[in-house]
Short mmCIF file of C-alpha atoms in Angstrom, two decimals:
data_model
loop_
_atom_site.label_atom_id
_atom_site.label_comp_id
_atom_site.label_asym_id
_atom_site.label_seq_id
_atom_site.Cartn_x
_atom_site.Cartn_y
_atom_site.Cartn_z
CA MET A 1 -3.99 -6.94 -35.03
CA ILE A 2 -7.03 -5.94 -33.02
CA GLU A 3 -10.19 -7.94 -33.27
CA LEU A 4 -13.40 -7.26 -31.38
CA ARG A 5 -16.37 -9.55 -31.80
CA ASN A 6 -19.84 -8.93 -30.37
CA ILE A 7 -18.65 -7.07 -27.31
CA ASN A 8 -21.43 -6.16 -24.87
CA LYS A 9 -21.19 -4.17 -21.72
CA THR A 10 -23.99 -2.92 -19.51
CA PHE A 11 -23.74 -0.66 -16.53
CA LYS A 12 -26.18 -0.71 -13.68
CA ILE A 13 -27.14 2.77 -12.69
CA ALA A 14 -29.11 3.72 -9.61
CA LYS A 15 -31.92 6.16 -10.32
CA ARG A 16 -33.93 8.50 -8.22
CA ASN A 17 -35.78 11.73 -8.50
CA ALA A 18 -34.55 14.89 -6.87
CA GLY A 19 -35.57 15.84 -3.37
CA PHE A 20 -35.07 14.70 0.15
CA ARG A 21 -38.11 12.40 0.30
CA GLU A 22 -36.91 10.55 -2.73
CA ALA A 23 -33.47 10.22 -1.22
CA VAL A 24 -34.94 8.55 1.84
CA LYS A 25 -37.08 6.28 -0.28
CA VAL A 26 -34.07 5.15 -2.24
CA PHE A 27 -32.44 4.13 0.98
CA PHE A 28 -34.98 1.35 1.35
CA HIS A 29 -35.86 0.51 -2.17
CA ARG A 30 -33.54 1.26 -5.00
CA GLU A 31 -34.44 1.32 -8.64
CA TYR A 32 -31.88 0.53 -11.23
CA THR A 33 -31.74 1.13 -14.91
CA TYR A 34 -29.42 -0.77 -17.15
CA VAL A 35 -27.51 1.21 -19.69
CA ASN A 36 -26.14 -0.62 -22.67
CA ALA A 37 -22.78 1.05 -22.89
CA LEU A 38 -21.70 -1.28 -25.67
CA ASN A 39 -24.02 -3.22 -27.88
CA ASP A 40 -22.62 -5.91 -30.15
CA VAL A 41 -19.51 -3.99 -31.01
CA SER A 42 -17.30 -5.67 -33.62
CA PHE A 43 -14.41 -4.38 -35.68
CA THR A 44 -10.95 -5.33 -36.86
CA ILE A 45 -7.92 -3.09 -37.02
CA ASN A 46 -4.76 -4.19 -38.78
CA ASP A 47 -1.21 -3.58 -37.66
CA GLY A 48 0.10 -0.15 -38.51
CA GLU A 49 -3.32 1.38 -39.11
CA MET A 50 -4.39 4.71 -37.70
CA VAL A 51 -8.06 4.82 -36.77
CA GLY A 52 -10.21 7.67 -35.50
CA TYR A 53 -12.88 6.58 -33.09
CA ILE A 54 -15.60 9.18 -32.86
CA GLY A 55 -19.02 9.62 -31.38
CA PRO A 56 -20.89 11.95 -29.03
CA ASN A 57 -20.30 12.04 -25.29
CA GLY A 58 -21.44 8.87 -23.58
CA ALA A 59 -21.52 6.86 -26.79
CA GLY A 60 -19.14 4.22 -25.45
CA LYS A 61 -15.79 5.36 -26.78
CA SER A 62 -14.01 5.32 -23.47
CA SER A 63 -15.60 2.02 -22.49
CA THR A 64 -14.26 0.43 -25.67
CA ILE A 65 -10.80 1.82 -25.02
CA LYS A 66 -10.96 0.58 -21.45
CA ILE A 67 -11.92 -2.90 -22.58
CA MET A 68 -9.16 -2.96 -25.17
CA SER A 69 -6.62 -1.84 -22.59
CA GLY A 70 -7.64 -4.45 -20.06
CA ILE A 71 -9.24 -2.14 -17.48
CA LEU A 72 -12.81 -3.33 -17.91
CA THR A 73 -14.18 -6.82 -18.35
CA PRO A 74 -17.06 -6.93 -20.88
CA ASP A 75 -20.23 -8.91 -20.15
CA SER A 76 -19.87 -10.98 -23.30
CA GLY A 77 -17.98 -11.06 -26.56
CA GLU A 78 -14.44 -11.65 -27.66
CA CYS A 79 -11.52 -9.33 -27.96
CA LEU A 80 -8.13 -10.39 -29.28
CA ILE A 81 -5.24 -7.98 -29.42
CA ASN A 82 -1.99 -9.39 -30.76
CA GLY A 83 -3.46 -12.80 -29.99
CA ARG A 84 -4.30 -12.07 -26.33
CA THR A 85 -7.49 -11.37 -24.47
CA PRO A 86 -6.77 -8.19 -22.50
CA TRP A 87 -8.67 -8.94 -19.29
CA LYS A 88 -7.43 -12.52 -19.09
CA ASP A 89 -3.76 -11.93 -19.69
CA ARG A 90 -3.56 -8.36 -18.49
CA VAL A 91 0.10 -8.13 -17.53
CA ASN A 92 1.48 -9.48 -20.81
CA HIS A 93 -1.06 -7.55 -22.81
CA VAL A 94 -0.37 -4.13 -21.36
CA ARG A 95 3.35 -4.52 -21.88
CA GLU A 96 2.69 -4.11 -25.60
CA ILE A 97 0.31 -1.19 -25.49
CA GLY A 98 0.59 2.46 -24.59
CA VAL A 99 -2.38 4.40 -23.27
CA VAL A 100 -2.85 8.13 -22.96
CA PHE A 101 -5.93 9.43 -21.20
CA GLY A 102 -6.20 13.09 -22.09
CA GLN A 103 -7.94 13.93 -18.85
CA ARG A 104 -5.74 11.95 -16.51
CA SER A 105 -2.09 12.07 -15.79
CA GLN A 106 0.24 9.15 -15.55
CA LEU A 107 3.16 11.21 -14.31
CA TRP A 108 3.98 11.47 -10.65
CA TRP A 109 2.80 14.87 -9.61
CA ASP A 110 5.57 16.09 -7.36
CA VAL A 111 8.72 14.78 -8.98
CA PRO A 112 10.49 15.94 -12.14
CA VAL A 113 9.24 14.31 -15.31
CA ALA A 114 12.59 12.59 -15.76
CA ASP A 115 12.06 10.74 -12.47
CA SER A 116 8.66 9.56 -13.64
CA PHE A 117 10.25 8.27 -16.81
CA GLU A 118 12.87 6.40 -14.79
CA LEU A 119 10.17 4.74 -12.72
CA LEU A 120 8.25 3.78 -15.86
CA LYS A 121 11.42 2.22 -17.20
CA ASP A 122 11.47 -0.06 -14.17
CA ILE A 123 7.76 -0.78 -14.26
CA TYR A 124 7.95 -1.90 -17.88
CA LYS A 125 11.40 -3.47 -17.42
CA VAL A 126 12.72 -1.60 -20.43
CA ASP A 127 16.26 -2.43 -21.38
CA SER A 128 18.63 0.46 -20.53
CA GLN A 129 19.89 0.93 -24.06
CA VAL A 130 16.45 0.81 -25.61
CA PHE A 131 15.26 3.24 -22.98
CA LYS A 132 18.04 5.69 -23.69
CA LYS A 133 17.47 5.51 -27.41
CA ASN A 134 13.74 6.00 -27.04
CA LEU A 135 14.14 8.82 -24.59
CA ASP A 136 16.61 10.71 -26.79
CA GLU A 137 14.36 10.32 -29.76
CA LEU A 138 11.25 11.40 -27.90
CA LYS A 139 13.07 14.31 -26.31
CA GLU A 140 13.96 15.60 -29.71
CA LEU A 141 10.66 14.94 -31.47
CA LEU A 142 8.51 16.35 -28.69
CA ASP A 143 10.94 19.06 -27.69
CA LEU A 144 11.16 17.91 -24.09
CA ALA A 145 14.73 18.86 -23.24
CA GLN A 146 13.69 22.08 -21.51
CA ILE A 147 10.88 20.69 -19.40
CA ILE A 148 12.07 17.27 -18.35
CA ARG A 149 13.61 18.56 -15.11
CA THR A 150 10.40 20.28 -14.00
CA PRO A 151 7.94 18.63 -11.60
CA ALA A 152 4.79 17.59 -13.44
CA ARG A 153 2.56 19.86 -11.37
CA GLN A 154 4.35 22.96 -12.69
CA LEU A 155 3.95 22.12 -16.36
CA SER A 156 1.40 23.79 -18.59
CA LEU A 157 -1.26 21.53 -20.10
CA GLY A 158 0.46 21.46 -23.48
CA GLN A 159 3.82 20.64 -21.98
CA ARG A 160 2.27 17.97 -19.80
CA MET A 161 0.48 16.35 -22.71
CA ARG A 162 3.74 16.09 -24.62
CA CYS A 163 5.28 14.39 -21.61
CA GLU A 164 2.28 12.08 -21.26
CA ILE A 165 2.61 10.93 -24.84
CA ALA A 166 6.33 10.39 -24.39
CA ALA A 167 5.63 8.40 -21.21
CA ALA A 168 3.29 6.10 -23.12
CA LEU A 169 5.93 5.37 -25.75
CA LEU A 170 9.02 4.67 -23.66
CA HIS A 171 8.51 0.93 -23.80
CA SER A 172 8.04 0.91 -27.61
CA PRO A 173 4.45 -0.37 -27.60
CA ARG A 174 3.00 -1.93 -30.74
CA THR A 175 -0.35 -0.31 -30.17
CA LEU A 176 -1.14 3.14 -28.90
CA PHE A 177 -4.52 4.17 -27.50
CA LEU A 178 -5.13 7.89 -27.29
CA ASP A 179 -8.24 9.01 -25.46
CA GLU A 180 -8.78 12.67 -26.36
CA PRO A 181 -5.11 13.62 -26.58
CA THR A 182 -5.74 17.15 -27.80
CA ILE A 183 -8.40 18.15 -25.30
CA GLY A 184 -7.85 21.66 -24.01
CA LEU A 185 -4.66 22.30 -25.94
CA ASP A 186 -3.85 25.53 -27.76
CA ALA A 187 -3.40 25.57 -31.53
CA VAL A 188 0.39 25.29 -31.45
CA SER A 189 0.40 22.33 -29.08
CA LYS A 190 -2.36 20.63 -31.02
CA ILE A 191 -0.42 20.82 -34.23
CA ALA A 192 2.73 19.60 -32.52
CA VAL A 193 0.92 16.63 -30.99
CA ARG A 194 -0.75 15.76 -34.29
CA SER A 195 2.42 15.81 -36.33
CA PHE A 196 4.11 13.70 -33.71
CA ILE A 197 1.37 11.07 -33.73
CA LYS A 198 1.59 10.95 -37.49
CA LYS A 199 5.34 10.48 -37.34
CA ILE A 200 5.14 7.68 -34.79
CA ASN A 201 2.59 5.88 -36.90
CA SER A 202 4.55 6.12 -40.13
CA GLU A 203 8.05 5.58 -38.75
CA ARG A 204 7.53 3.01 -36.03
CA LYS A 205 4.48 1.40 -37.64
CA THR A 206 2.67 1.74 -34.35
CA THR A 207 -1.05 1.05 -34.56
CA VAL A 208 -2.89 4.13 -33.32
CA ILE A 209 -6.47 4.31 -32.09
CA LEU A 210 -7.57 7.78 -31.29
CA THR A 211 -10.78 9.11 -29.79
CA THR A 212 -11.50 12.77 -30.13
CA HIS A 213 -14.18 15.41 -30.49
CA ASP A 214 -11.94 17.60 -32.54
CA MET A 215 -12.69 16.90 -36.19
CA GLN A 216 -9.50 18.58 -37.26
CA ASP A 217 -7.63 15.78 -35.48
CA ILE A 218 -9.49 13.35 -37.64
CA GLU A 219 -8.94 15.31 -40.84
CA ALA A 220 -5.25 15.67 -40.15
CA LEU A 221 -4.56 12.15 -38.99
CA THR A 222 -6.81 9.30 -39.92
CA GLU A 223 -7.86 7.56 -43.06
CA ARG A 224 -10.34 5.35 -41.37
CA ILE A 225 -13.16 6.39 -39.08
CA LEU A 226 -15.23 4.32 -36.70
CA LEU A 227 -18.40 6.04 -35.62
CA ILE A 228 -20.13 4.87 -32.48
CA GLY A 229 -23.46 6.00 -31.08
CA LYS A 230 -25.49 4.65 -28.19
CA GLY A 231 -23.12 1.72 -27.88
CA ARG A 232 -23.36 0.60 -31.51
CA ILE A 233 -20.87 0.91 -34.33
CA LEU A 234 -22.76 2.96 -36.92
CA LEU A 235 -20.18 3.52 -39.56
CA ASP A 236 -16.81 2.11 -40.49
CA GLY A 237 -15.29 4.01 -43.36
CA THR A 238 -13.44 7.11 -44.47
CA LEU A 239 -14.07 10.79 -44.02
CA SER A 240 -15.58 10.94 -47.50
CA ASP A 241 -18.11 8.30 -46.45
CA LEU A 242 -19.36 10.81 -43.92
CA GLN A 243 -19.76 13.28 -46.75
CA LYS A 244 -22.88 11.66 -48.16
CA TRP A 245 -24.95 12.53 -45.11
CA SER A 246 -24.22 16.16 -45.59
CA PHE A 247 -24.19 18.93 -48.15
CA MET A 248 -21.25 19.60 -50.43
CA GLY A 249 -18.43 21.68 -49.06
CA ALA A 250 -19.41 21.06 -45.48
CA SER A 251 -16.59 21.12 -42.96
CA ALA A 252 -15.78 17.94 -41.08
CA GLU A 253 -17.50 19.42 -38.04
CA GLU A 254 -20.72 20.02 -39.93
CA MET A 255 -20.60 16.59 -41.50
CA VAL A 256 -20.35 14.90 -38.15
CA ALA A 257 -23.17 17.01 -36.76
CA ALA A 258 -25.30 15.95 -39.73
CA VAL A 259 -24.44 12.31 -39.17
CA TYR A 260 -25.26 12.50 -35.45
CA LYS A 261 -28.59 14.00 -36.42
CA GLU A 262 -29.24 11.38 -39.05
CA PHE A 263 -28.65 8.52 -36.62
CA LYS A 264 -30.45 10.35 -33.82
CA ILE A 265 -27.56 10.02 -31.40
CA MET B 1 10.93 -5.79 -4.59
CA LYS B 2 13.36 -3.63 -6.49
CA LEU B 3 10.44 -1.82 -8.03
CA TYR B 4 8.92 -1.29 -4.60
CA LEU B 5 12.09 0.45 -3.49
CA LYS B 6 12.01 2.65 -6.58
CA TYR B 7 8.47 3.66 -5.78
CA ALA B 8 9.52 4.35 -2.20
CA SER B 9 12.29 6.61 -3.40
CA VAL B 10 9.93 8.58 -5.63
CA ILE B 11 7.52 9.00 -2.73
CA LEU B 12 10.35 10.11 -0.47
CA ARG B 13 11.43 12.62 -3.07
CA SER B 14 7.87 13.98 -3.25
CA LEU B 15 7.78 14.16 0.53
CA MET B 16 10.90 16.25 0.56
CA GLN B 17 8.94 18.86 -1.34
CA TYR B 18 6.72 19.25 1.69
CA LYS B 19 9.16 18.91 4.56
CA ALA B 20 7.21 20.78 7.20
CA SER B 21 4.07 18.76 6.54
CA PHE B 22 6.00 15.52 6.84
CA VAL B 23 7.63 16.41 10.15
CA MET B 24 4.36 17.65 11.62
CA SER B 25 2.37 14.57 10.67
CA THR B 26 5.07 12.27 12.01
CA ILE B 27 5.00 14.10 15.33
CA GLY B 28 1.21 14.01 15.21
CA GLN B 29 1.20 10.25 14.73
CA PHE B 30 3.54 9.90 17.65
CA LEU B 31 1.36 11.98 19.92
CA VAL B 32 -1.85 10.23 18.97
CA SER B 33 -0.60 6.86 20.06
CA PHE B 34 1.09 8.43 23.04
CA THR B 35 -2.30 9.41 24.45
CA ALA B 36 -3.35 5.77 24.15
CA PHE B 37 -0.32 4.84 26.19
CA LEU B 38 -1.27 7.44 28.81
CA GLY B 39 -4.72 5.89 28.96
CA VAL B 40 -3.23 2.56 29.96
CA TYR B 41 -0.89 4.25 32.39
CA PHE B 42 -3.59 6.12 34.28
CA MET B 43 -5.82 3.10 34.32
CA PHE B 44 -3.16 1.14 36.11
CA SER B 45 -2.27 3.89 38.50
CA ARG B 46 -5.79 3.30 39.93
CA PHE B 47 -6.16 -0.44 39.50
CA HIS B 48 -3.24 -2.76 39.77
CA SER B 49 -4.45 -5.45 37.49
CA VAL B 50 -7.11 -5.97 34.85
CA SER B 51 -8.58 -9.47 34.79
CA GLY B 52 -5.38 -10.81 36.27
CA PHE B 53 -3.03 -9.07 33.85
CA SER B 54 -0.44 -6.76 35.33
CA TYR B 55 0.58 -3.36 34.05
CA CYS B 56 3.74 -4.56 32.35
CA GLU B 57 1.94 -7.45 30.73
CA VAL B 58 -0.70 -5.20 29.27
CA LEU B 59 1.98 -2.86 28.08
CA LEU B 60 3.73 -5.73 26.35
CA CYS B 61 0.50 -6.81 24.74
CA PHE B 62 -0.20 -3.28 23.58
CA SER B 63 3.26 -2.75 22.15
CA VAL B 64 3.09 -5.98 20.14
CA LEU B 65 -0.23 -4.90 18.70
CA LEU B 66 0.89 -1.38 17.99
CA THR B 67 4.06 -2.59 16.27
CA SER B 68 2.22 -4.92 13.94
CA PHE B 69 -0.48 -2.34 13.30
CA SER B 70 1.95 0.42 12.47
CA LEU B 71 3.95 -1.87 10.23
CA ALA B 72 0.79 -2.79 8.39
CA GLU B 73 -0.16 0.86 8.21
CA CYS B 74 3.23 1.88 6.93
CA PHE B 75 3.26 -0.58 4.07
CA VAL B 76 -0.33 -1.58 3.39
CA ARG B 77 -2.05 1.73 4.03
CA GLY B 78 -2.45 2.11 0.27
CA PHE B 79 -5.54 -0.02 0.61
CA ASP B 80 -6.99 2.27 3.20
CA THR B 81 -7.14 5.19 0.80
CA PHE B 82 -8.16 2.92 -2.01
CA SER B 83 -11.52 4.64 -2.50
CA VAL B 84 -9.54 7.73 -3.54
CA ILE B 85 -7.45 5.70 -5.97
CA ILE B 86 -10.65 4.40 -7.56
CA SER B 87 -12.61 7.62 -7.67
CA ASN B 88 -9.83 9.75 -9.16
CA GLY B 89 -9.19 7.17 -11.86
CA GLU B 90 -5.72 6.27 -10.68
CA PHE B 91 -6.72 2.62 -10.73
CA ASP B 92 -7.18 2.82 -14.51
CA ARG B 93 -3.55 3.79 -14.68
CA ILE B 94 -2.57 0.91 -12.49
CA MET B 95 -4.46 -1.55 -14.65
CA VAL B 96 -2.63 -0.56 -17.81
CA ARG B 97 0.77 -1.23 -16.32
CA PRO B 98 2.35 -4.64 -16.61
CA ARG B 99 2.75 -5.32 -12.92
CA ASN B 100 0.65 -6.90 -10.25
CA GLU B 101 -2.12 -4.48 -9.19
CA ILE B 102 -1.67 -5.15 -5.50
CA LEU B 103 2.01 -4.36 -5.60
CA GLN B 104 1.29 -1.12 -7.42
CA VAL B 105 -1.41 -0.03 -4.99
CA LEU B 106 0.86 -0.78 -2.06
CA ALA B 107 3.83 0.95 -3.59
CA SER B 108 1.91 4.04 -4.60
CA ARG B 109 0.99 4.85 -1.00
CA ILE B 110 3.82 4.22 1.38
CA GLU B 111 3.12 6.23 4.49
CA PHE B 112 6.41 7.34 5.90
CA SER B 113 4.74 9.54 8.47
CA ARG B 114 3.53 6.38 10.23
CA ILE B 115 7.08 6.02 11.39
CA GLY B 116 5.95 8.21 14.26
CA ARG B 117 3.60 5.52 15.46
CA LEU B 118 6.15 2.81 14.90
CA LEU B 119 8.64 4.77 16.98
CA GLN B 120 6.11 4.94 19.78
CA ALA B 121 5.57 1.19 19.59
CA LEU B 122 9.29 0.53 19.73
CA LEU B 123 9.69 2.84 22.71
CA MET B 124 6.99 0.95 24.54
CA PHE B 125 8.72 -2.28 23.66
CA ALA B 126 11.95 -1.00 25.07
CA TYR B 127 10.11 -0.21 28.28
CA ALA B 128 7.92 -3.30 28.51
CA LEU B 129 10.42 -5.98 27.53
CA PRO B 130 12.82 -5.71 30.48
CA SER B 131 10.19 -4.85 33.07
CA SER B 132 7.85 -7.73 32.25
CA GLU B 133 8.52 -10.89 34.20
CA VAL B 134 8.91 -13.01 31.09
CA VAL B 135 12.03 -15.13 30.93
CA TRP B 136 13.26 -14.58 27.41
CA SER B 137 14.09 -18.04 26.20
CA PHE B 138 14.36 -18.83 22.51
CA ASP B 139 10.77 -20.00 22.13
CA LYS B 140 9.45 -16.87 23.83
CA ILE B 141 11.36 -14.64 21.45
CA LEU B 142 10.06 -16.71 18.56
CA THR B 143 6.53 -16.31 19.89
CA LEU B 144 6.94 -12.58 20.05
CA PHE B 145 8.20 -12.58 16.49
CA PHE B 146 5.25 -14.71 15.34
CA MET B 147 2.85 -12.37 17.07
CA ILE B 148 4.15 -9.37 15.17
CA ILE B 149 4.20 -11.20 11.83
CA GLY B 150 0.73 -12.61 12.44
CA GLY B 151 -0.58 -9.20 13.42
CA PHE B 152 0.90 -7.64 10.34
CA GLY B 153 -0.84 -10.30 8.23
CA VAL B 154 -4.25 -9.97 9.81
CA PHE B 155 -4.27 -6.18 9.70
CA SER B 156 -3.10 -6.27 6.09
CA GLY B 157 -5.93 -8.68 5.29
CA LEU B 158 -8.41 -6.29 6.86
CA PHE B 159 -7.07 -3.42 4.78
CA VAL B 160 -7.44 -5.57 1.65
CA ILE B 161 -11.08 -6.36 2.44
CA TYR B 162 -11.71 -2.72 3.14
CA ALA B 163 -10.28 -1.85 -0.25
CA SER B 164 -12.06 -4.61 -2.16
CA LEU B 165 -15.40 -3.33 -0.97
CA CYS B 166 -14.66 -0.11 -2.84
CA PHE B 167 -15.09 -2.03 -6.09
CA PHE B 168 -18.72 -2.49 -5.19
CA THR B 169 -19.50 0.74 -3.41
CA ILE B 170 -16.90 3.18 -4.86
CA GLU B 171 -16.83 4.85 -1.46
CA GLY B 172 -15.08 3.18 1.44
CA LEU B 173 -17.13 1.81 4.28
CA GLU B 174 -16.25 3.47 7.54
CA PHE B 175 -17.70 0.72 9.70
CA LEU B 176 -14.78 -1.51 8.82
CA ASN B 177 -12.58 0.78 10.84
CA ILE B 178 -14.08 -0.93 13.86
CA PHE B 179 -11.81 -3.81 13.03
CA THR B 180 -8.70 -1.91 12.02
CA ASP B 181 -8.48 1.21 14.16
CA GLY B 182 -10.91 -0.33 16.62
CA GLY B 183 -8.81 -3.47 16.79
CA ARG B 184 -5.85 -1.33 17.65
CA GLU B 185 -7.70 0.40 20.47
CA PHE B 186 -9.36 -2.75 21.80
CA GLY B 187 -6.17 -4.69 21.50
CA ARG B 188 -4.44 -2.70 24.21
CA TYR B 189 -5.76 -5.31 26.62
CA PRO B 190 -5.80 -9.06 26.04
CA PHE B 191 -9.17 -9.85 24.46
CA SER B 192 -10.31 -12.05 27.33
CA VAL B 193 -10.82 -8.85 29.32
CA TYR B 194 -13.90 -8.11 27.23
CA GLY B 195 -15.62 -11.39 27.95
CA GLU B 196 -16.32 -14.67 26.21
CA GLY B 197 -18.40 -13.33 23.31
CA VAL B 198 -15.89 -10.76 22.18
CA LEU B 199 -13.07 -13.27 22.44
CA LYS B 200 -14.96 -15.79 20.30
CA PHE B 201 -15.68 -13.12 17.72
CA PHE B 202 -12.05 -12.11 17.50
CA THR B 203 -10.99 -15.73 17.27
CA TYR B 204 -13.27 -17.15 14.61
CA ILE B 205 -14.57 -14.22 12.59
CA VAL B 206 -11.83 -11.61 12.61
CA PRO B 207 -8.81 -13.48 13.93
CA LEU B 208 -7.22 -10.69 15.91
CA ALA B 209 -7.04 -12.83 19.04
CA LEU B 210 -5.02 -15.46 17.22
CA PHE B 211 -1.96 -13.29 17.27
CA GLN B 212 -2.77 -11.29 20.37
CA TYR B 213 -4.51 -13.23 23.14
CA TYR B 214 -3.50 -16.89 22.71
CA PRO B 215 0.22 -16.54 22.04
CA PHE B 216 0.23 -13.92 24.76
CA LEU B 217 -0.91 -16.57 27.22
CA TYR B 218 2.02 -18.65 26.16
CA LEU B 219 4.36 -15.72 26.37
CA THR B 220 3.44 -14.92 29.95
CA GLY B 221 3.61 -18.56 30.96
CA ARG B 222 -0.12 -18.94 31.60
CA THR B 223 -0.21 -21.97 29.36
CA ASP B 224 2.32 -24.48 28.09
CA ARG B 225 0.47 -25.49 24.98
CA VAL B 226 2.81 -25.05 22.05
CA ILE B 227 -0.10 -24.74 19.67
CA TYR B 228 -0.84 -21.33 21.22
CA MET B 229 2.55 -20.20 20.14
CA LEU B 230 1.86 -21.20 16.54
CA LEU B 231 -1.63 -19.72 16.30
CA PRO B 232 -0.40 -16.41 14.85
CA LEU B 233 0.86 -18.30 11.82
CA ILE B 234 -2.58 -19.81 11.36
CA GLY B 235 -3.95 -16.30 11.67
CA LEU B 236 -1.82 -15.43 8.66
CA LEU B 237 -4.07 -17.65 6.54
CA PHE B 238 -6.70 -14.96 6.99
CA ILE B 239 -5.03 -13.13 4.11
CA VAL B 240 -6.01 -15.86 1.62
CA PRO B 241 -9.78 -15.24 1.57
CA CYS B 242 -9.01 -11.52 1.59
CA LEU B 243 -6.98 -11.81 -1.59
CA LEU B 244 -9.67 -13.95 -3.23
CA PHE B 245 -12.18 -11.27 -2.41
CA TRP B 246 -9.85 -8.76 -4.05
CA ARG B 247 -9.75 -10.83 -7.27
CA ILE B 248 -13.52 -10.83 -7.45
CA GLY B 249 -13.47 -7.11 -6.90
CA VAL B 250 -11.10 -6.45 -9.80
CA ARG B 251 -13.45 -8.34 -12.14
CA HIS B 252 -16.24 -6.06 -11.02
CA TYR B 253 -14.27 -2.92 -11.51
CA LYS B 254 -16.44 -0.37 -13.29
CA SER B 255 -14.04 2.51 -13.66
CA THR B 256 -15.35 6.05 -13.41
CA GLY B 257 -16.47 8.19 -16.31
CA SER B 258 -14.02 10.54 -17.93
#
């Protein structure tokens, strides 16, 4: 169960105009602007749900994910995940979640993937039998057997992403956060990743929260959509709710574009 | 602790992928501190004592400092490259793992190449210990031990402060190296050599003298006050405010955009 209530987060950003003179001026007197990354964000996600979290770049998706995973502390508001506040009880909280950042790796660059997995087993204190069971299952589902002996730096992006997802699931988390898991993948890998996420959600009843820019991810995976723009939740509904902002027969991509336009985000 | 060893083994395994680089940087580390040793040597070939300290005494002082510094560097250096950990987003990773952040930062950057410097320090010890005129009674050995532990603590504390500042500035602040690397260079000679002001500064503000100068006086028999022997342990308390500062820093962590 994930509950967010009135979460606010502002970032202080230093501003200056281009040019050397301005750079010198800033040295003595700095002007800041405050950006409301998150503005009164509230939502509830039940156990076992799969939710697509969408919005344009800079809307606050990653910030929300980072707050829910205990990385950032919000300025105000409440967040309860499985009964815990992430930033207050970080260690116990993160034991029950898995996080995949599409643009960042959690594998150790120079050692074979299997070694990374072993280290993760110790970090999360996973029981040996559970670990073996999970690993065998993931190896089969994600087709890892061939690549698990290769150092992470020599994997292709698609192979690496499969390993990343496996790495996030070794400790059987109850909740899985995926931040752009399909970014930069080819069609085959995308489909493989999608079907795997779907399987995990239906078989293990893992709650999945997924941010993406790829509307096909959303179409293929999620019933429920949360739309965020300029730090506010604008819509909480299904794909067909998006439909009404657009013309009939529009693709998901076109619908979202229409919605962005409608809300001026 | 077990986890720390696991991390160490992964890092060693990565190192083995770049053998040549590892060997070269270890030798490099050795040579760098060797030049510092030569500096002391040539100095004393001209002058026979500095502020009443003899060659062997200075050498002893230097080797204590270098040992504690290289130990701190070996194990706590993770904090020195902390600005990199923050700016490449690695700290996000660390935060989503169910272990203490400090342990993870430390374990993710164990610098085995610093063994070169440690080797140098041990060599100097081997040379300075028998040739100094210290009578090695039990309390003297204990003092020496305290000095190294205390030094390790204070240098570690400095590295932690250095790292915590990254939470506010994202980039590291080079001026703090005055205290770490600078402390190492200054600390070749007992701090009293530099005059009253410097000594006071290194006693009350950045307590480097607590493990270097005062117990050293006791070690060489210049004073009988037992409190001087215990001062390095008090210097260890320096780490407490450093860790508090770190806590505040983590709360302020902004992450970097992705």
